């Protein structure tokens, strides 16, 4: 499983790589433009920090990436991963297409792994349902 990690905290990225070695591969980039330059098709999921850099912007850069990825690769699962979680941010992220939201302030590695696996399983089921609906439509009698 290969995960694009848009996160400016190198120590956190290294911790995730060590914790999930052999089960998940994290490719970390610390800037939105560098994340956009990645071959998105190589990844199973994006884990996106909303706030990148030292200052907390009014409009977090992670939202720009979320909007971009939902245009470029709408099926790509995205989990928002930030230490500045509040209800308004969660609602906005979900409205823009995020699949889940993890508060870095209360991070537990088992929970991160569970959420990633849950989001991927949900996407797999959604693809299967779409496939089956397409097949069913081929066999339905036309009126």
Tab-separated table of C-alpha atoms in Angstrom:
chain	number	residue	atom	x	y	z
A	1	UNK	CA	0.000	0.000	0.000
A	2	UNK	CA	1.518	3.314	-1.082
A	3	UNK	CA	0.447	6.558	0.589
A	4	UNK	CA	1.160	10.134	-0.448
A	5	UNK	CA	1.847	12.046	2.768
A	6	UNK	CA	1.485	15.817	2.376
A	7	UNK	CA	3.087	16.810	5.670
A	8	UNK	CA	5.786	19.353	6.510
A	9	UNK	CA	6.837	17.691	9.787
A	10	UNK	CA	9.663	15.359	8.748
A	11	UNK	CA	9.797	13.712	12.182
A	12	UNK	CA	6.140	12.718	11.946
A	13	UNK	CA	6.680	11.322	8.464
A	14	UNK	CA	9.646	9.288	9.649
A	15	UNK	CA	7.639	7.993	12.620
A	16	UNK	CA	4.873	6.797	10.287
A	17	UNK	CA	7.385	5.145	7.948
A	18	UNK	CA	9.013	3.290	10.859
A	19	UNK	CA	5.725	2.294	12.488
A	20	UNK	CA	4.220	0.873	9.296
A	21	UNK	CA	7.369	-0.468	7.601
A	22	UNK	CA	6.502	-3.502	5.525
A	23	UNK	CA	2.767	-2.743	5.560
A	24	UNK	CA	2.525	0.774	4.160
A	25	UNK	CA	4.919	2.898	2.148
A	26	UNK	CA	4.739	6.634	2.866
A	27	UNK	CA	6.077	9.088	0.293
A	28	UNK	CA	6.345	12.416	2.089
A	29	UNK	CA	6.268	15.843	0.468
A	30	UNK	CA	6.050	19.071	2.437
A	31	UNK	CA	4.585	21.455	-0.131
A	32	UNK	CA	1.357	21.473	-2.112
A	33	UNK	CA	3.071	22.110	-5.464
A	34	UNK	CA	5.466	19.197	-4.922
A	35	UNK	CA	2.517	16.969	-4.036
A	36	UNK	CA	0.768	18.003	-7.251
A	37	UNK	CA	3.931	17.027	-9.145
A	38	UNK	CA	3.712	13.412	-7.973
A	39	UNK	CA	2.266	10.716	-10.230
A	40	UNK	CA	-1.035	10.391	-8.360
A	41	UNK	CA	-1.801	7.063	-10.031
A	42	UNK	CA	1.082	5.515	-8.078
A	43	UNK	CA	-0.723	6.009	-4.764
A	44	UNK	CA	-3.549	4.184	-3.019
A	45	UNK	CA	-4.422	7.067	-0.685
A	46	UNK	CA	-3.406	10.627	0.245
A	47	UNK	CA	-2.890	11.660	3.869
A	48	UNK	CA	-3.027	15.466	3.872
A	49	UNK	CA	-2.030	17.989	6.535
A	50	UNK	CA	-4.196	21.089	6.180
A	51	UNK	CA	-1.658	23.545	7.578
A	52	UNK	CA	1.809	23.492	6.028
A	53	UNK	CA	4.651	25.708	7.240
A	54	UNK	CA	5.089	27.699	10.436
A	55	UNK	CA	2.051	29.923	10.204
A	56	UNK	CA	-1.601	29.038	10.335
A	57	UNK	CA	-3.189	30.558	7.254
A	58	UNK	CA	-6.761	31.696	6.975
A	59	UNK	CA	-7.180	29.269	4.062
A	60	UNK	CA	-5.021	26.195	4.735
A	61	UNK	CA	-2.897	24.934	1.811
A	62	UNK	CA	-4.146	21.404	2.343
A	63	UNK	CA	-7.581	22.527	1.137
A	64	UNK	CA	-6.025	23.623	-2.165
A	65	UNK	CA	-4.522	20.175	-2.601
A	66	UNK	CA	-7.794	18.468	-1.641
A	67	UNK	CA	-9.709	20.465	-4.248
A	68	UNK	CA	-7.022	19.771	-6.859
A	69	UNK	CA	-6.862	16.028	-6.245
A	70	UNK	CA	-10.646	15.673	-6.338
A	71	UNK	CA	-10.568	17.272	-9.806
A	72	UNK	CA	-7.566	15.311	-11.089
A	73	UNK	CA	-8.268	11.933	-9.467
A	74	UNK	CA	-11.787	11.934	-7.977
A	75	UNK	CA	-11.547	8.311	-6.864
A	76	UNK	CA	-8.372	8.919	-4.819
A	77	UNK	CA	-9.187	8.458	-1.133
A	78	UNK	CA	-8.053	11.395	1.010
A	79	UNK	CA	-7.712	11.551	4.764
A	80	UNK	CA	-7.153	14.967	6.328
A	81	UNK	CA	-4.453	14.836	8.993
A	82	UNK	CA	-3.948	17.958	11.073
A	83	UNK	CA	-3.225	19.253	14.545
A	84	UNK	CA	-5.582	22.215	14.141
A	85	UNK	CA	-8.812	20.274	14.047
A	86	UNK	CA	-12.055	22.077	14.644
A	87	UNK	CA	-15.602	21.422	13.550
A	88	UNK	CA	-15.590	24.023	10.769
A	89	UNK	CA	-12.438	22.542	9.218
A	90	UNK	CA	-13.810	19.006	9.380
A	91	UNK	CA	-17.096	20.021	7.765
A	92	UNK	CA	-15.307	21.974	5.019
A	93	UNK	CA	-12.886	19.113	4.311
A	94	UNK	CA	-15.686	16.561	4.079
A	95	UNK	CA	-17.706	18.884	1.851
A	96	UNK	CA	-14.709	19.103	-0.483
A	97	UNK	CA	-14.467	15.318	-0.708
A	98	UNK	CA	-12.239	14.135	2.143
A	99	UNK	CA	-13.011	10.592	3.226
A	100	UNK	CA	-11.958	10.996	6.852
A	101	UNK	CA	-10.276	13.344	9.324
A	102	UNK	CA	-7.575	12.474	11.870
A	103	UNK	CA	-6.603	14.868	14.650
A	104	UNK	CA	-2.807	14.721	15.071
A	105	UNK	CA	-3.243	15.917	18.639
A	106	UNK	CA	-4.773	12.577	19.566
A	107	UNK	CA	-2.853	10.320	17.225
A	108	UNK	CA	-2.715	6.602	17.922
A	109	UNK	CA	-0.950	4.456	15.361
A	110	UNK	CA	-3.538	1.663	15.564
A	111	UNK	CA	-6.269	4.203	14.857
A	112	UNK	CA	-4.365	5.652	11.887
A	113	UNK	CA	-3.923	2.177	10.417
A	114	UNK	CA	-7.592	1.317	11.018
A	115	UNK	CA	-8.821	4.517	9.384
A	116	UNK	CA	-6.591	4.034	6.354
A	117	UNK	CA	-7.750	0.453	5.918
A	118	UNK	CA	-11.407	1.427	6.445
A	119	UNK	CA	-11.260	4.178	3.828
A	120	UNK	CA	-9.579	1.869	1.321
A	121	UNK	CA	-12.112	-0.906	1.989
A	122	UNK	CA	-14.979	1.548	1.516
A	123	UNK	CA	-13.541	2.723	-1.814
A	124	UNK	CA	-13.065	-0.868	-2.956
A	125	UNK	CA	-16.724	-1.625	-2.158
A	126	UNK	CA	-17.863	1.522	-3.975
A	127	UNK	CA	-15.923	0.466	-7.097
A	128	UNK	CA	-17.429	-3.021	-6.897
A	129	UNK	CA	-20.968	-1.650	-6.568
A	130	UNK	CA	-20.401	0.598	-9.600
A	131	UNK	CA	-19.057	-2.363	-11.568
A	132	UNK	CA	-22.030	-4.535	-10.657
A	133	UNK	CA	-24.514	-1.765	-11.467
A	134	UNK	CA	-22.894	-1.396	-14.876
A	135	UNK	CA	-23.158	-5.122	-15.494
A	136	UNK	CA	-26.777	-5.147	-14.339
A	137	UNK	CA	-27.619	-2.308	-16.705
A	138	UNK	CA	-26.308	-4.417	-19.586
A	139	UNK	CA	-28.824	-7.170	-18.797
A	140	UNK	CA	-31.886	-5.110	-17.942
A	141	UNK	CA	-34.512	-5.273	-20.683
A	142	UNK	CA	-34.921	-2.009	-22.527
A	143	UNK	CA	-38.367	-0.538	-22.807
